[in-house]
CSV table of C-alpha atoms and ligand atoms in Angstrom, one decimal:
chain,number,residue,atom,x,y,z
A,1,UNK,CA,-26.0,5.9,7.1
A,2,UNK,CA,-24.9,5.7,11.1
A,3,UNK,CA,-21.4,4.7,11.5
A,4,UNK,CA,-20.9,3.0,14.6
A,5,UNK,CA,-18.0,1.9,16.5
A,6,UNK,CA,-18.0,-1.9,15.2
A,7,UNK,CA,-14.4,-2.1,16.8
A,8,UNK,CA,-16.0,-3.1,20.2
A,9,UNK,CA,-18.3,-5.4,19.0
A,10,UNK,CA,-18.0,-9.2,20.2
A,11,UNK,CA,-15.4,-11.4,17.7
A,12,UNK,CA,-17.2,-14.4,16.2
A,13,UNK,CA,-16.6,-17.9,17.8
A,14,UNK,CA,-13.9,-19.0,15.0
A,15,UNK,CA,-11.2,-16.4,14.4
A,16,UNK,CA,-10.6,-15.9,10.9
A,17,UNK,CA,-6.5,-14.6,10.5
A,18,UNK,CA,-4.6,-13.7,7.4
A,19,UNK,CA,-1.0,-13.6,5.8
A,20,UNK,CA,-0.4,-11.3,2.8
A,21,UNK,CA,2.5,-10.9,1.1
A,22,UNK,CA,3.3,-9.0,-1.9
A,23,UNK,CA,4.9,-10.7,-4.6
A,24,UNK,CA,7.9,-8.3,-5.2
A,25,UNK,CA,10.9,-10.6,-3.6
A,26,UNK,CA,11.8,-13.3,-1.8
A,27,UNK,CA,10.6,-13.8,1.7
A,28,UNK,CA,12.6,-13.0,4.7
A,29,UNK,CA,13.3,-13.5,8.2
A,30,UNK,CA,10.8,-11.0,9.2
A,31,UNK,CA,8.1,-12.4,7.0
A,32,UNK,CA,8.8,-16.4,8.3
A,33,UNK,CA,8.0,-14.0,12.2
A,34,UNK,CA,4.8,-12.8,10.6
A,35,UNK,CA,3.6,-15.8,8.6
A,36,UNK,CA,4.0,-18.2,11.9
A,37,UNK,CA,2.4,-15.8,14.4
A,38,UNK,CA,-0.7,-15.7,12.1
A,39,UNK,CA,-0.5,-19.6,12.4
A,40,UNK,CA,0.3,-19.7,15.7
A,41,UNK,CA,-2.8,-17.2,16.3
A,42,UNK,CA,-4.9,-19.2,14.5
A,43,UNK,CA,-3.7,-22.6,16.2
A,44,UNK,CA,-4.1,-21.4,19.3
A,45,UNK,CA,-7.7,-19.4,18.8
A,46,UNK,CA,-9.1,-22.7,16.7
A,47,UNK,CA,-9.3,-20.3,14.0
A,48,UNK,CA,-8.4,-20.3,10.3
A,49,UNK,CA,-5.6,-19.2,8.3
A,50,UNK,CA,-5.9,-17.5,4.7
A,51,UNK,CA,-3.2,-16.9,2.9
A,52,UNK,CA,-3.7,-13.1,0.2
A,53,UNK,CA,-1.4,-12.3,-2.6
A,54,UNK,CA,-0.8,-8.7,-2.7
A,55,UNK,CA,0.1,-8.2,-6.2
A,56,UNK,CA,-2.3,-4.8,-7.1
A,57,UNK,CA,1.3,-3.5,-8.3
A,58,UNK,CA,2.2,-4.0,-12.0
A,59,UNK,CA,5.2,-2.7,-12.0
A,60,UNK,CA,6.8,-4.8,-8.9
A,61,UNK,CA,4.9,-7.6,-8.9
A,62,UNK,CA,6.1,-10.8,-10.1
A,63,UNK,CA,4.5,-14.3,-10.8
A,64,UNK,CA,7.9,-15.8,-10.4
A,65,UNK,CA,7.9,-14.5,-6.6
A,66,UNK,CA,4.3,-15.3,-6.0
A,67,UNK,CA,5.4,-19.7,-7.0
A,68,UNK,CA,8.7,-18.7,-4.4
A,69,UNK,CA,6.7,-17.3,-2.0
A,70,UNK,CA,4.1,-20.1,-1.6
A,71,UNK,CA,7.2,-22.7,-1.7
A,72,UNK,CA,9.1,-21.2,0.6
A,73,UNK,CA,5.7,-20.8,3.4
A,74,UNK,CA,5.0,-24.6,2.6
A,75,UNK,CA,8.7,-25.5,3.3
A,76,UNK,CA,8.1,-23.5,6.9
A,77,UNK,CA,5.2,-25.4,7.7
A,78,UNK,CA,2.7,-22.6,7.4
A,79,UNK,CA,-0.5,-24.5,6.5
A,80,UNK,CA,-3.4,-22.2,4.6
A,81,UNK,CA,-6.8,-22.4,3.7
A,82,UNK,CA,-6.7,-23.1,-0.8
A,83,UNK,CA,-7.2,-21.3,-2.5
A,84,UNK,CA,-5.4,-18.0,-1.9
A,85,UNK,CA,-6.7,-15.2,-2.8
A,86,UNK,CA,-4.9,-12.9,-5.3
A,87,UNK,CA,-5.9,-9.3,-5.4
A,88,UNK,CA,-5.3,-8.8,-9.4
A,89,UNK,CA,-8.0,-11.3,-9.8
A,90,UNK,CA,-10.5,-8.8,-7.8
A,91,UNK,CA,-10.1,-5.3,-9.3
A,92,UNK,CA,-13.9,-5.0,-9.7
A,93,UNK,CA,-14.4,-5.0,-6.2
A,94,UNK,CA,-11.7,-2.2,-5.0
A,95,UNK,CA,-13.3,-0.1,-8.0
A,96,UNK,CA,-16.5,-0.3,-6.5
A,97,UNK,CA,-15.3,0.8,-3.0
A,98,UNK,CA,-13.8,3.6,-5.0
A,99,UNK,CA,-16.8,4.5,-7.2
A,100,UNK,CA,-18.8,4.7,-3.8
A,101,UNK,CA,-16.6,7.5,-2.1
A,102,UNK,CA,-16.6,9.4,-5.5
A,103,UNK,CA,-19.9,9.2,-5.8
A,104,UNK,CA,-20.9,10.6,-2.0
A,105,UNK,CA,-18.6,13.1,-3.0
A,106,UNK,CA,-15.6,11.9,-0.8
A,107,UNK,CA,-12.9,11.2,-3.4
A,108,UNK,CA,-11.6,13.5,-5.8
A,109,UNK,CA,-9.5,12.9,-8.9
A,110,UNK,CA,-5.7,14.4,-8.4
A,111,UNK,CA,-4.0,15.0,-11.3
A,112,UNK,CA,-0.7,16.1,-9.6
A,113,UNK,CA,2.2,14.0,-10.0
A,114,UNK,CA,4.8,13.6,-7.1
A,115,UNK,CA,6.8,16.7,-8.6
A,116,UNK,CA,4.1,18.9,-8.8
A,117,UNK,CA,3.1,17.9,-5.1
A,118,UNK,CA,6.8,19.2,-3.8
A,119,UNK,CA,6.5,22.1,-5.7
A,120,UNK,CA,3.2,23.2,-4.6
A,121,UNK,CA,4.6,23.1,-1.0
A,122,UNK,CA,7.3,26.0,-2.2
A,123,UNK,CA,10.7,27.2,-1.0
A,124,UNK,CA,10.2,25.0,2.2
A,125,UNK,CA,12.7,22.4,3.0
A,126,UNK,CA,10.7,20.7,5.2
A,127,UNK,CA,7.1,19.8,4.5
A,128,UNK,CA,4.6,18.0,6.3
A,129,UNK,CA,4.6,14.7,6.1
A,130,UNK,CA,2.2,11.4,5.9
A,131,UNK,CA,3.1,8.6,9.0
A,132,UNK,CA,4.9,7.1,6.1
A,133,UNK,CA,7.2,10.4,5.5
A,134,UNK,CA,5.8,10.7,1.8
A,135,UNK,CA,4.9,14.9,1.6
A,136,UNK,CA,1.0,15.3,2.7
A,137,UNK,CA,-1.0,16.4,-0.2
A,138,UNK,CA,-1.8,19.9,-0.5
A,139,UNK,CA,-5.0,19.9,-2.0
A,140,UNK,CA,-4.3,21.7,-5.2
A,141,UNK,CA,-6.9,19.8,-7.2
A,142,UNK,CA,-9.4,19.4,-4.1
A,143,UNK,CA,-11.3,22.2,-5.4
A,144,UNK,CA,-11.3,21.9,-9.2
A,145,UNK,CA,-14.5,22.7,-10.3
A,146,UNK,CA,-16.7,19.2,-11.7
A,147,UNK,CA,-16.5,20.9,-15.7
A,148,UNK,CA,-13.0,21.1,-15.2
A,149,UNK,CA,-12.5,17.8,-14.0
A,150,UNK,CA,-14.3,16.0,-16.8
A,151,UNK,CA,-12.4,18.6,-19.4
A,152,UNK,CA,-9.1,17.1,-17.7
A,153,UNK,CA,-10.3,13.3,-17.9
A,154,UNK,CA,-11.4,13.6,-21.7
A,155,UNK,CA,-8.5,15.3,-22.9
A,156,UNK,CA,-6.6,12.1,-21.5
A,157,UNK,CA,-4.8,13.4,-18.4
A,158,UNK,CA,-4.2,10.8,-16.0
A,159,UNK,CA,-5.1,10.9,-12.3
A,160,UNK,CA,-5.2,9.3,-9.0
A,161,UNK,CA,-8.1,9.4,-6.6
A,162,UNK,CA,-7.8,11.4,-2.9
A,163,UNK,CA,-10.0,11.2,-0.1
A,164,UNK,CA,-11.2,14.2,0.9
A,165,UNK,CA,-10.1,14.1,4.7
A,166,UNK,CA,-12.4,16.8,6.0
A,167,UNK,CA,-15.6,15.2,4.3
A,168,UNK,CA,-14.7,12.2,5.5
A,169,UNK,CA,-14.2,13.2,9.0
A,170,UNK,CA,-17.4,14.8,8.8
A,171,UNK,CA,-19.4,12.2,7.8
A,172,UNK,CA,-18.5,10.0,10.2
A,173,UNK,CA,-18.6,12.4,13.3
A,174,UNK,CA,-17.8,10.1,15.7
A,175,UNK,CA,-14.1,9.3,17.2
A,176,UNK,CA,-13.3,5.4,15.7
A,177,UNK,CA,-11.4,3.6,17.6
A,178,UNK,CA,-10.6,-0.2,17.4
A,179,UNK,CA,-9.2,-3.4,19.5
A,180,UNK,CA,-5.2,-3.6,19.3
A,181,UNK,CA,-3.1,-6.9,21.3
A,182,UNK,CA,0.4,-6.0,19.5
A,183,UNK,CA,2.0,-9.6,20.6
A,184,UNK,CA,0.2,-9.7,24.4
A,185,UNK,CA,-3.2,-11.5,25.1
A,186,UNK,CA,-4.4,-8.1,26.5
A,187,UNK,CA,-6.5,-5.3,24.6
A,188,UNK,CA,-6.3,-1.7,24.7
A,189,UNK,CA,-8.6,0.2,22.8
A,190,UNK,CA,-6.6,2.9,20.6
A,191,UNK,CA,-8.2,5.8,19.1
A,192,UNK,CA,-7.9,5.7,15.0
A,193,UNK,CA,-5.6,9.1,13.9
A,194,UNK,CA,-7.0,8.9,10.0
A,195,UNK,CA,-6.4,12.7,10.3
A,196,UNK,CA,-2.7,12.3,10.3
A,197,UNK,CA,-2.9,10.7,6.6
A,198,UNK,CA,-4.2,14.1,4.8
A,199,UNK,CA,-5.7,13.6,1.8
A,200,UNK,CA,-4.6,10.4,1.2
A,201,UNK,CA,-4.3,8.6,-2.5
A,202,UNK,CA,-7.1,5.8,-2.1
A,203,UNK,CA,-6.6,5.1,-6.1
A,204,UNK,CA,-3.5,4.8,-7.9
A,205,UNK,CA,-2.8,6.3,-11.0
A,206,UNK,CA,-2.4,2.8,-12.9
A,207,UNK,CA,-4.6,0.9,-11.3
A,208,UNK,CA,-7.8,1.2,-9.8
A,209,UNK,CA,-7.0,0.5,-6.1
A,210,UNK,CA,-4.7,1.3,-3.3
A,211,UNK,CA,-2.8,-1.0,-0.8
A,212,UNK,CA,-4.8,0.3,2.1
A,213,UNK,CA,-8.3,0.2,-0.1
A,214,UNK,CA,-7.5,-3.3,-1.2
A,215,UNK,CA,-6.4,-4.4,2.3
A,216,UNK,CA,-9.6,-3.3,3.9
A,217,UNK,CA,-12.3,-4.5,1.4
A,218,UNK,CA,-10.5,-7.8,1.4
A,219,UNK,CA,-10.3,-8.1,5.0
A,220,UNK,CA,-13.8,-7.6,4.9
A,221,UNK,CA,-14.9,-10.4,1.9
A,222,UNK,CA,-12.6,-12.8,3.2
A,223,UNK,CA,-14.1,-12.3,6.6
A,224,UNK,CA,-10.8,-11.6,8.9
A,225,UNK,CA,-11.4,-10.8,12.5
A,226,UNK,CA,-8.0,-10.7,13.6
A,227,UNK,CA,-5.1,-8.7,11.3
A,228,UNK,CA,-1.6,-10.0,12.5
A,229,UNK,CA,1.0,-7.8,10.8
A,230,UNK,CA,4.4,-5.8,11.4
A,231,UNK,CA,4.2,-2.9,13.7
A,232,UNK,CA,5.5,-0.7,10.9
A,233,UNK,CA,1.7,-0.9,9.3
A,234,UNK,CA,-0.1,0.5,12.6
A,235,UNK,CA,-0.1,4.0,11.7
A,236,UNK,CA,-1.6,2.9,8.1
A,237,UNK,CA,-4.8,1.8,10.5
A,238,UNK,CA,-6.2,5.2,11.4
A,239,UNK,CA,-6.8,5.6,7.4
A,240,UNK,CA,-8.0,1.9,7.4
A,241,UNK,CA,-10.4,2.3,10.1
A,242,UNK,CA,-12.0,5.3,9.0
A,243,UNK,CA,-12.5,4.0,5.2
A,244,UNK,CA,-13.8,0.4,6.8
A,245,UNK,CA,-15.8,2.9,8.9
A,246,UNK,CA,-17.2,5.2,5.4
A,247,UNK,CA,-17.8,1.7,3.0
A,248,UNK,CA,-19.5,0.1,6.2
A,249,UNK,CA,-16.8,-2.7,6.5
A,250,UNK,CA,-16.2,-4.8,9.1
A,251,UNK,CA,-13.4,-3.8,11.6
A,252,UNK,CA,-11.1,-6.5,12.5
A,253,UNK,CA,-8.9,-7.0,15.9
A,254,UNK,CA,-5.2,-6.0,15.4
A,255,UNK,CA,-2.5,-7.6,17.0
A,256,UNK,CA,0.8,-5.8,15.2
A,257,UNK,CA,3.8,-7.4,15.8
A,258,UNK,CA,7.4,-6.6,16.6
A,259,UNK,CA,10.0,-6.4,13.2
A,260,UNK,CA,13.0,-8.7,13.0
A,261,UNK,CA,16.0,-6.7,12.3
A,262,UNK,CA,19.5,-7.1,11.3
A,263,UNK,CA,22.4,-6.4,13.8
A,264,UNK,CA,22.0,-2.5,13.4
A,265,UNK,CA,18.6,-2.6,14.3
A,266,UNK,CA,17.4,-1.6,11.0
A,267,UNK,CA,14.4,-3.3,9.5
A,268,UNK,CA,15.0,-6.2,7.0
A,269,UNK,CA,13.9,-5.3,3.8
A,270,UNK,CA,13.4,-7.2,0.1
A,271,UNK,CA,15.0,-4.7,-1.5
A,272,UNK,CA,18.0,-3.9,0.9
A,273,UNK,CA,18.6,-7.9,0.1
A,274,UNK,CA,18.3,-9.3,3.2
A,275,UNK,CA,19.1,-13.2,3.7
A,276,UNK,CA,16.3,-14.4,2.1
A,277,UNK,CA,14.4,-18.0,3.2
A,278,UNK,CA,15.4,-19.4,0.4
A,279,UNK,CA,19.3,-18.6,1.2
A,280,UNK,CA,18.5,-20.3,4.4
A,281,UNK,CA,17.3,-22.8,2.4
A,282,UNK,CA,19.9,-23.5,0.2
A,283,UNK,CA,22.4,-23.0,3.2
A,284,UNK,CA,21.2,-26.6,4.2
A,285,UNK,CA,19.0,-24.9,7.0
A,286,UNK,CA,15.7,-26.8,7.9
A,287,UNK,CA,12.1,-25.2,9.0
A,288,UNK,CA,13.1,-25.9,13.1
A,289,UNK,CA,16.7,-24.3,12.9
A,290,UNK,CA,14.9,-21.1,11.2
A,291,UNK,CA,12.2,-21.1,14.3
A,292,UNK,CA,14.6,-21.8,17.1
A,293,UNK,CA,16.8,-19.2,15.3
A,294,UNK,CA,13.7,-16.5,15.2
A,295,UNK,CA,12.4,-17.6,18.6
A,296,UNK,CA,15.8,-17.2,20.2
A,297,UNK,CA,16.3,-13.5,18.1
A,298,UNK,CA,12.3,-12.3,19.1
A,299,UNK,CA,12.5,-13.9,23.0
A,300,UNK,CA,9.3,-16.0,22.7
A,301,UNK,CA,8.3,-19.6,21.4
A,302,UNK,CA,7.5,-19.4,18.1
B,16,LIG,N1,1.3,-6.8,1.7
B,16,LIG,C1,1.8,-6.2,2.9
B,16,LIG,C2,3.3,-6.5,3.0
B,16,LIG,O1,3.8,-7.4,2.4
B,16,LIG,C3,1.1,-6.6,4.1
B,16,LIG,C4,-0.1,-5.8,4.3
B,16,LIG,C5,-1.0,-6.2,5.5
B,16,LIG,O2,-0.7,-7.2,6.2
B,16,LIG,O3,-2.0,-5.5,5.7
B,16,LIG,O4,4.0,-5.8,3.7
């Protein structure tokens, strides 16, 4: 299989753009930025909106978010492409992705739980740590021999599924880069750090996918050439690009995109209960005093 740059390659006439929110809370500030730069994107390119429900966690997801979050983007205007597509409804194809790195041998079952991970790193009080800050895995089940494995997996022991980082690196030999705008109408070309992610859990535990596995087959299917989402999800595209790289996926554009954040500069977050839209809502506020009140806080036109 040759792995080629596809980063560079020329984008296709229409531009294909998507939102994707997870159903675990209401919708805030910061995703009415991201939601209506993916519309203006596609507005301005002549290109499409799709709208993705990220809902590949049982435990947080919720259908009762899912209805608020597609009333509250109608109520802002945001205008999608029906039907949406919702990830729970398209395990088969993330198990597939999965199935193909275990079978070239570049995903290994982990049996480790988070615990045992910390542990295995010692007396340290610092260990190293993923972009995200989670503690890098260090590869205690990496090497478990294929009898023991399958001696593990029949007795019932539950797992996760790692890449293999130093396969994977291997196998695709070259550096991967791809095409990042952040919120500018000019390109650089960054070079992917996928390294930085360690062996990183491509399969969870309870299900059989992973936000960045799901993310990336997805963009593919749904044929996105242009990924407009928060800056705090660039790091996560290193991994991205070398497992779009390892299925044979397409590569889309980036264009990551400053956070709102509250008056301390902190990031707004569902669970920190930020002023949700439908507070704003409720409030009496309409869709153009949430704009001019985003467009005013980011220093653009929204
Ligand atoms: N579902 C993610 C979120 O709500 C977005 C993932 C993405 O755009 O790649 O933060």
């Amino acid at each position: 299989m040759t792995l080629e740059n596809a980063s560079l390659a020329p984008t296709p006439d229409r531009p294909v753009c998507r939102f994707a929110p997870s159903p675990n809370g209401y919708l805030h500030l910061g995703h009415a930025y991201s939601a209506l730069l993916n519309q203006l994107f596609a507005e301005k390119s002549g290109g499409r909106l799709l709208l993705r429900i990220e809902d590949i966690d049982p435990e947080r997801s919720r259908r009762h978010f899912e209805t608020a979050l597609l009333e509250d983007l109608g109520w802002l205007g945001l205008v999608w492409e029906d039907p949406p597509r919702r990830q729970s409804a398209h395990m088969s194809d993330y198990r597939a992705a999965l199935d193909e790195l275990s079978r070239r041998g570049l995903a290994y079952p982990c049996f480790c739980s988070r615990a045992e991970i910390v542990q295995a790193w010692g007396q340290r009080t610092e260990w190293p740590r993923d972009p995200d800050g989670t503690a890098l895995y260090p590869g205690t089940c990496r090497d478990l021999s294929p009898a023991e494995r399958v001696s593990r997996i029949t007795r019932g022991a539950r797992f996760s599924l790692r890449l293999d980082m130093t396969k994977a690196l291997a196998e695709t030999k070259t550096q991967l880069n791809y095409r990042e705008f952040h919120e500018s109408d000019d390109g650089v070309v960054v070079v992917a750090e996928p390294v930085l992610w360690g062996d990183a859990l491509i399969g969870r535990r309870d299900v059989p996918a992973s936000y960045h596995i799901a993310c990336i087959v997805d963009d593919d299917i749904q044929g996105v050439t242009d990924v407009v989402r928060g800056v705090d999800l660039e790091a996560a595209t290193g991994l991205q690009r070398l497992l779009q790289a390892l299925l044979g996926l397409k590569t889309p554009v980036y264009r990551h995109h400053r956070l709102v954040t509250d008056e301390q500069g902190r990031k707004l977050s569902k669970s920190k209960s930020a002023i949700s839209l439908r507070d704003f809502r409720t409030r009496g506020a309409t869709p153009d005093n949430l704009r001019q009140k985003l467009a005013r806080r980011m220093g653009r036109t929204l």
